[in-house]
Structures are given as C-alpha cells and as structure tokens.
PDB file of C-alpha atoms in Angstrom:
ATOM      1  CA  GLN A   1     -75.096 103.543  15.363  1.00 38.00           C
ATOM      2  CA  PHE A   2     -71.849 102.931  13.515  1.00 44.00           C
ATOM      3  CA  ALA A   3     -69.353 104.637  15.347  1.00 43.00           C
ATOM      4  CA  THR A   4     -66.846 103.627  12.755  1.00 49.00           C
ATOM      5  CA  ALA A   5     -65.471 105.843   9.899  1.00 50.00           C
ATOM      6  CA  GLN A   6     -64.520 102.860   7.382  1.00 80.00           C
ATOM      7  CA  THR A   7     -61.510 103.730   4.743  1.00 89.00           C
ATOM      8  CA  GLU A   8     -60.157 101.643   1.780  1.00 91.00           C
ATOM      9  CA  GLY A   9     -57.293 101.759  -0.107  1.00 93.00           C
ATOM     10  CA  PHE A  10     -55.395  99.608  -2.800  1.00 95.00           C
ATOM     11  CA  LEU A  11     -51.280  98.754  -2.280  1.00 94.00           C
ATOM     12  CA  ALA A  12     -48.909  97.621  -5.223  1.00 90.00           C
ATOM     13  CA  ASN A  13     -46.200  95.359  -4.125  1.00 86.00           C
ATOM     14  CA  ASP A  14     -44.434  93.339  -6.765  1.00 81.00           C
ATOM     15  CA  GLY A  15     -47.165  93.108  -9.478  1.00 87.00           C
ATOM     16  CA  SER A  16     -49.801  92.307  -6.842  1.00 90.00           C
ATOM     17  CA  VAL A  17     -52.256  94.103  -5.522  1.00 95.00           C
ATOM     18  CA  ILE A  18     -53.622  94.582  -1.987  1.00 96.00           C
ATOM     19  CA  HIS A  19     -56.732  95.737  -0.494  1.00 96.00           C
ATOM     20  CA  TYR A  20     -57.498  96.788   2.944  1.00 97.00           C
ATOM     21  CA  ARG A  21     -60.340  98.384   4.798  1.00 96.00           C
ATOM     22  CA  THR A  22     -59.453 100.239   8.247  1.00 96.00           C
ATOM     23  CA  TYR A  23     -62.339 100.493  10.809  1.00 95.00           C
ATOM     24  CA  GLY A  24     -62.381 103.081  13.815  1.00 94.00           C
ATOM     25  CA  LYS A  25     -59.363 105.218  15.264  1.00 93.00           C
ATOM     26  CA  GLY A  26     -56.764 104.790  17.446  1.00 94.00           C
ATOM     27  CA  ASP A  27     -54.123 102.120  18.321  1.00 96.00           C
ATOM     28  CA  PRO A  28     -53.849  99.503  15.393  1.00 97.00           C
ATOM     29  CA  LEU A  29     -55.310  95.830  15.368  1.00 98.00           C
ATOM     30  CA  LEU A  30     -54.562  93.718  12.444  1.00 98.00           C
ATOM     31  CA  VAL A  31     -57.139  91.034  11.848  1.00 98.00           C
ATOM     32  CA  ILE A  32     -55.767  88.136   9.410  1.00 98.00           C
ATOM     33  CA  ASN A  33     -58.741  86.022   8.421  1.00 98.00           C
ATOM     34  CA  GLY A  34     -58.507  81.964   8.205  1.00 96.00           C
ATOM     35  CA  GLY A  35     -58.173  80.206   4.660  1.00 93.00           C
ATOM     36  CA  PRO A  36     -55.835  80.142   3.171  1.00 96.00           C
ATOM     37  CA  GLY A  37     -57.712  81.267   0.300  1.00 96.00           C
ATOM     38  CA  MET A  38     -60.312  83.086   1.606  1.00 96.00           C
ATOM     39  CA  ASN A  39     -60.977  87.028   1.396  1.00 95.00           C
ATOM     40  CA  SER A  40     -61.507  88.862   4.221  1.00 95.00           C
ATOM     41  CA  ASN A  41     -65.402  89.753   4.052  1.00 92.00           C
ATOM     42  CA  GLY A  42     -66.596  87.161   6.689  1.00 91.00           C
ATOM     43  CA  PHE A  43     -64.739  89.444   9.108  1.00 95.00           C
ATOM     44  CA  ALA A  44     -66.303  92.639   8.930  1.00 93.00           C
ATOM     45  CA  ALA A  45     -68.626  92.366  11.450  1.00 92.00           C
ATOM     46  CA  LEU A  46     -65.613  91.680  13.862  1.00 95.00           C
ATOM     47  CA  ALA A  47     -63.711  94.303  12.562  1.00 95.00           C
ATOM     48  CA  ASP A  48     -66.846  96.618  13.238  1.00 94.00           C
ATOM     49  CA  SER A  49     -67.266  95.005  16.743  1.00 94.00           C
ATOM     50  CA  LEU A  50     -63.311  95.652  17.637  1.00 96.00           C
ATOM     51  CA  SER A  51     -63.194  99.043  16.166  1.00 94.00           C
ATOM     52  CA  SER A  52     -65.064 101.361  19.093  1.00 92.00           C
ATOM     53  CA  ASP A  53     -61.515 102.282  20.520  1.00 91.00           C
ATOM     54  CA  ARG A  54     -59.346 101.584  17.817  1.00 94.00           C
ATOM     55  CA  MET A  55     -58.401 101.154  14.487  1.00 96.00           C
ATOM     56  CA  VAL A  56     -58.911  97.794  13.040  1.00 97.00           C
ATOM     57  CA  ILE A  57     -57.189  96.450   9.475  1.00 97.00           C
ATOM     58  CA  LEU A  58     -58.704  94.284   7.509  1.00 97.00           C
ATOM     59  CA  TYR A  59     -57.232  93.498   4.567  1.00 97.00           C
ATOM     60  CA  ASP A  60     -57.739  89.811   1.542  1.00 97.00           C
ATOM     61  CA  GLN A  61     -55.309  88.079   1.237  1.00 97.00           C
ATOM     62  CA  ARG A  62     -53.032  87.591  -2.063  1.00 96.00           C
ATOM     63  CA  GLY A  63     -55.169  86.119  -4.743  1.00 96.00           C
ATOM     64  CA  THR A  64     -58.594  86.869  -2.822  1.00 96.00           C
ATOM     65  CA  GLY A  65     -61.263  88.915  -2.660  1.00 95.00           C
ATOM     66  CA  GLN A  66     -59.955  92.063  -4.340  1.00 95.00           C
ATOM     67  CA  SER A  67     -56.314  91.507  -3.615  1.00 96.00           C
ATOM     68  CA  THR A  68     -55.364  90.489  -7.224  1.00 95.00           C
ATOM     69  CA  LEU A  69     -51.987  88.939  -8.604  1.00 95.00           C
ATOM     70  CA  PRO A  70     -50.891  88.342 -12.135  1.00 92.00           C
ATOM     71  CA  GLY A  71     -50.858  84.897 -11.739  1.00 93.00           C
ATOM     72  CA  ILE A  72     -51.740  82.544  -9.168  1.00 95.00           C
ATOM     73  CA  SER A  73     -48.909  79.723  -8.973  1.00 95.00           C
ATOM     74  CA  SER A  74     -45.608  78.515  -6.321  1.00 95.00           C
ATOM     75  CA  LYS A  75     -43.915  81.553  -7.263  1.00 94.00           C
ATOM     76  CA  THR A  76     -46.939  83.946  -6.213  1.00 95.00           C
ATOM     77  CA  ILE A  77     -48.251  81.911  -3.675  1.00 96.00           C
ATOM     78  CA  SER A  78     -46.392  81.044  -0.313  1.00 97.00           C
ATOM     79  CA  MET A  79     -45.836  82.604   3.261  1.00 97.00           C
ATOM     80  CA  LYS A  80     -42.964  84.599   2.183  1.00 96.00           C
ATOM     81  CA  GLY A  81     -45.316  86.641  -0.074  1.00 95.00           C
ATOM     82  CA  MET A  82     -47.539  86.804   2.723  1.00 96.00           C
ATOM     83  CA  LEU A  83     -45.248  88.360   5.157  1.00 96.00           C
ATOM     84  CA  ASP A  84     -44.340  90.645   2.299  1.00 95.00           C
ATOM     85  CA  ASP A  85     -47.849  91.674   2.071  1.00 96.00           C
ATOM     86  CA  LEU A  86     -48.167  92.558   6.025  1.00 97.00           C
ATOM     87  CA  GLU A  87     -44.715  94.419   5.720  1.00 97.00           C
ATOM     88  CA  VAL A  88     -46.331  96.379   2.975  1.00 96.00           C
ATOM     89  CA  LEU A  89     -49.416  97.359   4.252  1.00 97.00           C
ATOM     90  CA  ARG A  90     -47.902  98.128   7.854  1.00 97.00           C
ATOM     91  CA  LYS A  91     -45.174 100.707   6.430  1.00 97.00           C
ATOM     92  CA  ALA A  92     -48.188 102.235   3.766  1.00 95.00           C
ATOM     93  CA  LEU A  93     -50.377 102.959   7.262  1.00 96.00           C
ATOM     94  CA  HIS A  94     -47.290 104.200   9.007  1.00 96.00           C
ATOM     95  CA  ILE A  95     -47.789 102.133  12.185  1.00 97.00           C
ATOM     96  CA  ASN A  96     -44.295 101.211  14.211  1.00 97.00           C
ATOM     97  CA  GLN A  97     -45.950  98.366  15.992  1.00 97.00           C
ATOM     98  CA  TRP A  98     -49.370  96.982  15.543  1.00 98.00           C
ATOM     99  CA  THR A  99     -51.519  94.236  17.727  1.00 98.00           C
ATOM    100  CA  ILE A 100     -52.352  90.986  15.285  1.00 98.00           C
ATOM    101  CA  LEU A 101     -55.229  88.798  15.616  1.00 98.00           C
ATOM    102  CA  GLY A 102     -54.923  85.974  13.886  1.00 98.00           C
ATOM    103  CA  HIS A 103     -58.115  83.608  12.855  1.00 98.00           C
ATOM    104  CA  SER A 104     -57.636  79.724  11.972  1.00 98.00           C
ATOM    105  CA  PHE A 105     -54.969  79.984   9.408  1.00 98.00           C
ATOM    106  CA  GLY A 106     -54.487  83.677   9.953  1.00 98.00           C
ATOM    107  CA  GLY A 107     -53.132  82.477  13.704  1.00 98.00           C
ATOM    108  CA  MET A 108     -50.390  80.620  11.760  1.00 98.00           C
ATOM    109  CA  LEU A 109     -49.611  83.472   9.642  1.00 98.00           C
ATOM    110  CA  ALA A 110     -49.559  85.573  12.631  1.00 98.00           C
ATOM    111  CA  SER A 111     -47.319  83.235  14.236  1.00 98.00           C
ATOM    112  CA  TYR A 112     -45.058  83.123  11.320  1.00 98.00           C
ATOM    113  CA  TYR A 113     -45.058  87.434  11.118  1.00 98.00           C
ATOM    114  CA  ALA A 114     -44.025  87.389  15.183  1.00 98.00           C
ATOM    115  CA  ALA A 115     -41.652  84.943  14.510  1.00 98.00           C
ATOM    116  CA  ASN A 116     -39.763  86.859  11.825  1.00 98.00           C
ATOM    117  CA  TYR A 117     -41.127  90.602  12.679  1.00 98.00           C
ATOM    118  CA  PRO A 118     -41.140  90.020  16.614  1.00 98.00           C
ATOM    119  CA  GLU A 119     -40.515  93.829  17.115  1.00 97.00           C
ATOM    120  CA  ARG A 120     -43.300  94.821  14.877  1.00 98.00           C
ATOM    121  CA  ILE A 121     -45.444  93.170  17.460  1.00 97.00           C
ATOM    122  CA  ASN A 122     -47.465  94.905  20.293  1.00 96.00           C
ATOM    123  CA  ALA A 123     -49.314  91.703  21.247  1.00 98.00           C
ATOM    124  CA  LEU A 124     -50.812  88.866  19.522  1.00 98.00           C
ATOM    125  CA  ILE A 125     -54.457  87.357  19.569  1.00 98.00           C
ATOM    126  CA  LEU A 126     -54.454  83.872  18.320  1.00 98.00           C
ATOM    127  CA  SER A 127     -57.931  82.864  17.638  1.00 98.00           C
ATOM    128  CA  SER A 128     -58.839  78.956  17.039  1.00 98.00           C
ATOM    129  CA  SER A 129     -55.540  78.968  15.711  1.00 98.00           C
ATOM    130  CA  GLY A 130     -54.096  76.411  13.666  1.00 98.00           C
ATOM    131  CA  GLY A 131     -50.876  76.441  15.508  1.00 98.00           C
ATOM    132  CA  ILE A 132     -47.241  77.419  15.532  1.00 98.00           C
ATOM    133  CA  ASP A 133     -46.312  74.072  13.030  1.00 98.00           C
ATOM    134  CA  LEU A 134     -47.806  71.849  11.029  1.00 98.00           C
ATOM    135  CA  GLU A 135     -49.298  69.321  13.989  1.00 97.00           C
ATOM    136  CA  LEU A 136     -52.945  70.322  12.917  1.00 97.00           C
ATOM    137  CA  LEU A 137     -52.561  68.461   9.520  1.00 97.00           C
ATOM    138  CA  GLN A 138     -52.514  65.106  11.571  1.00 97.00           C
ATOM    139  CA  TYR A 139     -55.803  65.276  13.024  1.00 98.00           C
ATOM    140  CA  VAL A 140     -58.095  68.112  11.590  1.00 96.00           C
ATOM    141  CA  ASN A 141     -59.478  66.594   8.610  1.00 95.00           C
ATOM    142  CA  ARG A 142     -60.372  63.812  10.817  1.00 97.00           C
ATOM    143  CA  ASN A 143     -62.072  66.013  13.166  1.00 97.00           C
ATOM    144  CA  ILE A 144     -63.997  67.534  10.421  1.00 96.00           C
ATOM    145  CA  GLN A 145     -65.556  63.910   9.277  1.00 95.00           C
ATOM    146  CA  GLN A 146     -66.396  63.033  13.239  1.00 96.00           C
ATOM    147  CA  ARG A 147     -68.387  66.192  13.398  1.00 96.00           C
ATOM    148  CA  LEU A 148     -70.673  65.493  10.570  1.00 97.00           C
ATOM    149  CA  SER A 149     -73.511  63.318  10.574  1.00 96.00           C
ATOM    150  CA  SER A 150     -73.370  60.318   8.155  1.00 97.00           C
ATOM    151  CA  LYS A 151     -75.941  62.247   5.815  1.00 97.00           C
ATOM    152  CA  ASP A 152     -73.846  65.016   5.675  1.00 96.00           C
ATOM    153  CA  ARG A 153     -70.932  63.175   5.294  1.00 96.00           C
ATOM    154  CA  GLN A 154     -72.391  61.734   2.055  1.00 97.00           C
ATOM    155  CA  SER A 155     -74.161  64.936   1.045  1.00 97.00           C
ATOM    156  CA  LEU A 156     -70.675  66.630   1.439  1.00 96.00           C
ATOM    157  CA  GLU A 157     -69.014  63.721  -1.132  1.00 96.00           C
ATOM    158  CA  TYR A 158     -71.862  63.818  -3.336  1.00 97.00           C
ATOM    159  CA  TRP A 159     -71.317  67.673  -4.196  1.00 96.00           C
ATOM    160  CA  ASN A 160     -67.415  67.748  -3.713  1.00 94.00           C
ATOM    161  CA  ASN A 161     -67.993  65.022  -6.604  1.00 96.00           C
ATOM    162  CA  LYS A 162     -69.964  67.044  -8.608  1.00 95.00           C
ATOM    163  CA  ILE A 163     -67.440  69.914  -8.078  1.00 93.00           C
ATOM    164  CA  ALA A 164     -64.474  68.359  -9.165  1.00 92.00           C
ATOM    165  CA  ALA A 165     -66.112  66.831 -12.180  1.00 95.00           C
ATOM    166  CA  GLY A 166     -66.394  70.743 -13.513  1.00 93.00           C
ATOM    167  CA  ASP A 167     -69.583  72.173 -11.511  1.00 94.00           C
ATOM    168  CA  THR A 168     -68.246  75.322 -10.110  1.00 90.00           C
ATOM    169  CA  SER A 169     -71.337  77.246  -9.797  1.00 94.00           C
ATOM    170  CA  HIS A 170     -72.302  79.102  -6.740  1.00 94.00           C
ATOM    171  CA  ALA A 171     -75.532  76.650  -6.047  1.00 96.00           C
ATOM    172  CA  THR A 172     -73.422  73.475  -5.883  1.00 95.00           C
ATOM    173  CA  ARG A 173     -70.307  75.121  -3.527  1.00 95.00           C
ATOM    174  CA  LEU A 174     -73.338  76.187  -1.513  1.00 96.00           C
ATOM    175  CA  ARG A 175     -74.540  73.148  -1.418  1.00 96.00           C
ATOM    176  CA  ARG A 176     -71.388  71.409  -0.510  1.00 96.00           C
ATOM    177  CA  GLY A 177     -70.935  74.231   2.382  1.00 96.00           C
ATOM    178  CA  MET A 178     -73.905  73.310   3.650  1.00 97.00           C
ATOM    179  CA  ALA A 179     -72.952  69.633   4.258  1.00 97.00           C
ATOM    180  CA  LEU A 180     -69.595  70.940   5.504  1.00 97.00           C
ATOM    181  CA  ALA A 181     -70.170  73.723   7.524  1.00 97.00           C
ATOM    182  CA  PRO A 182     -71.459  71.577  10.639  1.00 97.00           C
ATOM    183  CA  ALA A 183     -68.282  70.148  11.415  1.00 97.00           C
ATOM    184  CA  TYR A 184     -67.248  73.833  12.522  1.00 97.00           C
ATOM    185  CA  LEU A 185     -70.223  74.863  14.828  1.00 97.00           C
ATOM    186  CA  TYR A 186     -71.893  74.423  18.274  1.00 96.00           C
ATOM    187  CA  ASN A 187     -74.837  76.282  17.113  1.00 96.00           C
ATOM    188  CA  ARG A 188     -76.496  74.628  13.999  1.00 95.00           C
ATOM    189  CA  LYS A 189     -78.267  78.308  13.456  1.00 97.00           C
ATOM    190  CA  PHE A 190     -75.152  79.742  11.373  1.00 97.00           C
ATOM    191  CA  ILE A 191     -74.909  76.952   9.096  1.00 97.00           C
ATOM    192  CA  PRO A 192     -75.771  79.031   6.209  1.00 97.00           C
ATOM    193  CA  LEU A 193     -73.922  81.712   7.064  1.00 95.00           C
ATOM    194  CA  ILE A 194     -70.366  79.642   7.465  1.00 96.00           C
ATOM    195  CA  ALA A 195     -72.074  77.673   4.402  1.00 96.00           C
ATOM    196  CA  GLU A 196     -71.829  80.727   1.906  1.00 95.00           C
ATOM    197  CA  ARG A 197     -68.529  81.763   3.394  1.00 94.00           C
ATOM    198  CA  LEU A 198     -67.233  77.818   2.622  1.00 94.00           C
ATOM    199  CA  THR A 199     -68.179  79.015  -1.069  1.00 93.00           C
ATOM    200  CA  GLN A 200     -65.440  81.864  -1.049  1.00 91.00           C
ATOM    201  CA  GLY A 201     -62.696  79.439  -0.581  1.00 89.00           C
ATOM    202  CA  ASN A 202     -60.067  79.798  -3.254  1.00 92.00           C
ATOM    203  CA  THR A 203     -58.945  75.909  -3.912  1.00 91.00           C
ATOM    204  CA  LEU A 204     -55.916  76.760  -5.730  1.00 94.00           C
ATOM    205  CA  ILE A 205     -54.595  79.150  -3.196  1.00 96.00           C
ATOM    206  CA  ASN A 206     -55.329  76.696  -0.547  1.00 96.00           C
ATOM    207  CA  ASN A 207     -53.185  73.858  -1.919  1.00 96.00           C
ATOM    208  CA  LEU A 208     -50.326  75.788  -2.697  1.00 97.00           C
ATOM    209  CA  MET A 209     -50.147  77.560   0.783  1.00 98.00           C
ATOM    210  CA  TRP A 210     -50.246  74.136   2.339  1.00 98.00           C
ATOM    211  CA  ASP A 211     -47.911  73.135  -0.170  1.00 98.00           C
ATOM    212  CA  ASP A 212     -45.651  75.729   0.594  1.00 98.00           C
ATOM    213  CA  MET A 213     -45.810  75.412   4.579  1.00 98.00           C
ATOM    214  CA  ARG A 214     -44.863  71.911   4.096  1.00 98.00           C
ATOM    215  CA  THR A 215     -41.817  72.403   1.907  1.00 98.00           C
ATOM    216  CA  ILE A 216     -40.695  75.487   4.157  1.00 97.00           C
ATOM    217  CA  HIS A 217     -41.342  72.414   7.301  1.00 97.00           C
ATOM    218  CA  PHE A 218     -44.025  75.419   9.043  1.00 98.00           C
ATOM    219  CA  ASN A 219     -42.215  75.837  12.649  1.00 98.00           C
ATOM    220  CA  CYS A 220     -42.269  78.834  14.807  1.00 98.00           C
ATOM    221  CA  ALA A 221     -41.212  76.949  18.154  1.00 98.00           C
ATOM    222  CA  ASP A 222     -37.395  78.076  17.581  1.00 97.00           C
ATOM    223  CA  SER A 223     -38.272  81.785  16.561  1.00 97.00           C
ATOM    224  CA  LEU A 224     -41.202  82.143  19.140  1.00 98.00           C
ATOM    225  CA  ALA A 225     -38.970  80.970  22.328  1.00 97.00           C
ATOM    226  CA  THR A 226     -37.581  84.306  22.383  1.00 97.00           C
ATOM    227  CA  PHE A 227     -41.115  86.465  21.827  1.00 97.00           C
ATOM    228  CA  ASN A 228     -41.931  88.287  24.954  1.00 96.00           C
ATOM    229  CA  LYS A 229     -45.205  89.977  24.361  1.00 97.00           C
ATOM    230  CA  PRO A 230     -48.494  89.270  25.441  1.00 98.00           C
ATOM    231  CA  VAL A 231     -50.201  86.504  23.820  1.00 98.00           C
ATOM    232  CA  LEU A 232     -54.340  85.557  24.233  1.00 98.00           C
ATOM    233  CA  ILE A 233     -54.837  82.343  22.758  1.00 98.00           C
ATOM    234  CA  ILE A 234     -58.800  81.490  22.981  1.00 98.00           C
ATOM    235  CA  GLN A 235     -60.685  78.714  20.525  1.00 98.00           C
ATOM    236  CA  GLY A 236     -63.906  76.466  21.490  1.00 98.00           C
ATOM    237  CA  LYS A 237     -63.565  73.647  23.327  1.00 98.00           C
ATOM    238  CA  GLN A 238     -65.961  71.475  20.686  1.00 97.00           C
ATOM    239  CA  ASP A 239     -63.635  73.320  18.068  1.00 97.00           C
ATOM    240  CA  ILE A 240     -62.011  71.202  15.118  1.00 97.00           C
ATOM    241  CA  ILE A 241     -58.622  72.719  16.585  1.00 98.00           C
ATOM    242  CA  GLU A 242     -57.684  70.643  19.410  1.00 98.00           C
ATOM    243  CA  GLU A 243     -56.466  72.122  22.715  1.00 98.00           C
ATOM    244  CA  LYS A 244     -52.973  70.020  21.934  1.00 98.00           C
ATOM    245  CA  THR A 245     -52.533  73.104  19.480  1.00 98.00           C
ATOM    246  CA  ALA A 246     -52.962  75.794  21.787  1.00 98.00           C
ATOM    247  CA  ARG A 247     -51.143  73.943  24.673  1.00 98.00           C
ATOM    248  CA  LYS A 248     -48.037  73.573  22.599  1.00 98.00           C
ATOM    249  CA  ALA A 249     -48.262  77.417  21.529  1.00 98.00           C
ATOM    250  CA  GLU A 250     -49.048  78.335  25.157  1.00 98.00           C
ATOM    251  CA  SER A 251     -45.480  76.168  25.875  1.00 98.00           C
ATOM    252  CA  VAL A 252     -43.343  78.094  23.694  1.00 98.00           C
ATOM    253  CA  LEU A 253     -44.611  81.779  23.950  1.00 98.00           C
ATOM    254  CA  LYS A 254     -44.015  82.865  27.543  1.00 95.00           C
ATOM    255  CA  ASN A 255     -46.327  85.423  27.830  1.00 97.00           C
ATOM    256  CA  SER A 256     -49.077  84.021  27.082  1.00 98.00           C
ATOM    257  CA  GLN A 257     -52.399  82.648  28.130  1.00 98.00           C
ATOM    258  CA  VAL A 258     -55.334  80.167  26.835  1.00 98.00           C
ATOM    259  CA  ILE A 259     -59.132  80.531  27.483  1.00 98.00           C
ATOM    260  CA  LEU A 260     -61.262  77.634  25.912  1.00 98.00           C
ATOM    261  CA  LEU A 261     -65.007  78.219  25.592  1.00 98.00           C
ATOM    262  CA  ASP A 262     -67.300  76.138  26.359  1.00 98.00           C
ATOM    263  CA  HIS A 263     -70.302  74.994  23.674  1.00 97.00           C
ATOM    264  CA  CYS A 264     -67.965  76.757  21.170  1.00 98.00           C
ATOM    265  CA  GLY A 265     -66.454  75.646  17.535  1.00 98.00           C
ATOM    266  CA  HIS A 266     -64.214  77.260  15.065  1.00 98.00           C
ATOM    267  CA  TYR A 267     -66.451  80.340  15.131  1.00 97.00           C
ATOM    268  CA  GLY A 268     -65.740  82.566  18.809  1.00 97.00           C
ATOM    269  CA  TRP A 269     -67.906  85.210  17.725  1.00 97.00           C
ATOM    270  CA  LEU A 270     -70.430  83.645  16.582  1.00 97.00           C
ATOM    271  CA  ASP A 271     -70.699  80.384  18.948  1.00 97.00           C
ATOM    272  CA  SER A 272     -69.911  82.381  22.149  1.00 97.00           C
ATOM    273  CA  PRO A 273     -69.794  86.251  21.041  1.00 97.00           C
ATOM    274  CA  THR A 274     -70.421  87.405  24.652  1.00 97.00           C
ATOM    275  CA  LEU A 275     -67.080  85.117  26.162  1.00 98.00           C
ATOM    276  CA  TYR A 276     -65.097  85.615  23.120  1.00 98.00           C
ATOM    277  CA  PHE A 277     -65.390  89.487  22.762  1.00 97.00           C
ATOM    278  CA  LYS A 278     -65.042  90.148  26.633  1.00 98.00           C
ATOM    279  CA  ASN A 279     -61.766  88.319  26.923  1.00 98.00           C
ATOM    280  CA  ILE A 280     -60.509  89.954  23.374  1.00 98.00           C
ATOM    281  CA  ARG A 281     -61.617  93.323  25.107  1.00 96.00           C
ATOM    282  CA  ASN A 282     -60.209  92.304  28.322  1.00 96.00           C
ATOM    283  CA  PHE A 283     -56.807  91.617  26.877  1.00 97.00           C
ATOM    284  CA  LEU A 284     -56.813  94.516  24.684  1.00 97.00           C
ATOM    285  CA  SER A 285     -57.756  96.845  27.563  1.00 94.00           C
ATOM    286  CA  LYS A 286     -54.437  95.652  29.572  1.00 94.00           C
ATOM    287  CA  LEU A 287     -52.417  96.916  26.554  1.00 91.00           C
ATOM    288  CA  LYS A 288     -53.393 100.642  26.846  1.00 66.00           C
ATOM    289  CA  SER A 289     -50.272 102.767  27.994  1.00 52.00           C
TER     290      SER A 289
END
C-alpha cells in the first residue's frame, strides 16, 4: 500500500545536527512544519500523501525531534540559523530548485527563505501561514481564546499553571493540549490527535524564535515584491489565522492565489482533506515542465 521508499539521514551544520526523511521519488517538495519548536512527526502522513509522484522531504527544525543543538539559546535559535539549515539540506540532497510547502510558522519560514533565496524556489505553498510579517501577533492569541469554550479556557489556565509550577509530565501536557486543541480545529474528533501534537512543543525554542523575529523586524514584503514564482495560499475560513493575513501575502506575491476552505480550521488536511489535497495536487500538477 505504500508506494514510498522512505530514506532517512542526518547532516552536520556548525555543531548542530539536522535530521531529515524523504518519501517517494521525483521533483523535490520540502515540507516545513509549524511551531516554532515542534518536530516534524505530525507531518509524516501529509508527506506520504503527497509523495505518489514526487520526492517529499521532511526535516526536524533545529533543536526539535531528532535534530540536535549544542545548546538552546538566542545564539542557536534564529531565523538565520533556520535558513542555514535549509541550505545545508538542499545542498546535501543535490537539489537546485525545490517547491516548498510551509504550514503555520513553517509558512513564515518558507516566505523568509523565498525572500532570501528566490532563485532556489520553483513554487511556494503557504498552508495556514502565519504571514509575511508579524501582524498575526496582534490577533492570534485573541482568536485562540475566542474559539475556546469558557470550560476549555479555565482548563487551559489550570494546566498552564501546573506546568509553570514545574509539572511537565506528559499527562499534564496532554491535558493542556486537550484544552487548547479545539481552538485549532473545526472538527472536534481530531482533538486527541492535535492535543498529542501540542505536547511536543519546546516552549524555550518557541519563545526564542519569536524574540528573534521581533528583533529582526520580520517582514518579507519588500523582498517578495519581486518574487514571481507560482504561490498557492490555502487556509481554513475558521482558522485562527485571519483572511487578511492571506490577502496581504496575495497583494505582495504577484503570481499568487488564495483558496479559503469552509468548515476548516488550522489543519486543512484534517478538517477538509478532500479539498485541501485536491487544491494542492492541482497546483503541483501545473508545475510539471
């Protein structure tokens, strides 16, 4: 049933180690997962689904999953470090140009990569992307709170306090995840899946990454104004990421289109799999030379 020959490898980059996996064969598609501070495990099924006619590359971002760092600090966690990892990976796999699918924070990193290495990109898919600047920080926490019931909010506060007091057991992190997951989903049946995913986040890496993005005044608009490769911007109508974030990217990226999926939250391949994959495959099929 699996048409995919999965390979796995480790690459050294200036004291850090990058873990990656590939699925399938053909034109390369890099998948950058969300976070920051999360491993790529939750994206294996997505990578597998898209690998029937191409090579899909998945990797653990620095300091997450099986990718290791000598230490976690503002020196090792930065957007520049993230870019360097992508270039090390691309060169090691002997790829001249690849298509990149970035989800959530991964969409922000993909946009930053496109701003810095436009010649290395064949096309871009921004899936529930955090955007091309930091505007989402003005509204995203409010949207998360609004999508939770008062019971969920109380539960989230309770478990956050337990974790802050030093209880970082998996059971406690999972209970926190169960309270938080409904914010990200339209279909509640996926709450256990996303709750488990939410236990995998590294809070320190997450905080350091956002600090770095504020420090560098993360904004790709000027650089992306000249980017003319095809871009698909896809997200749920009920996403915590607002439509205005997608529209801003669309206004800057001249060869882009926005697809909004109804009855769909932050994870299109869970809430609206048929339309999510149909739109992505349709976009990818047009890239064939």
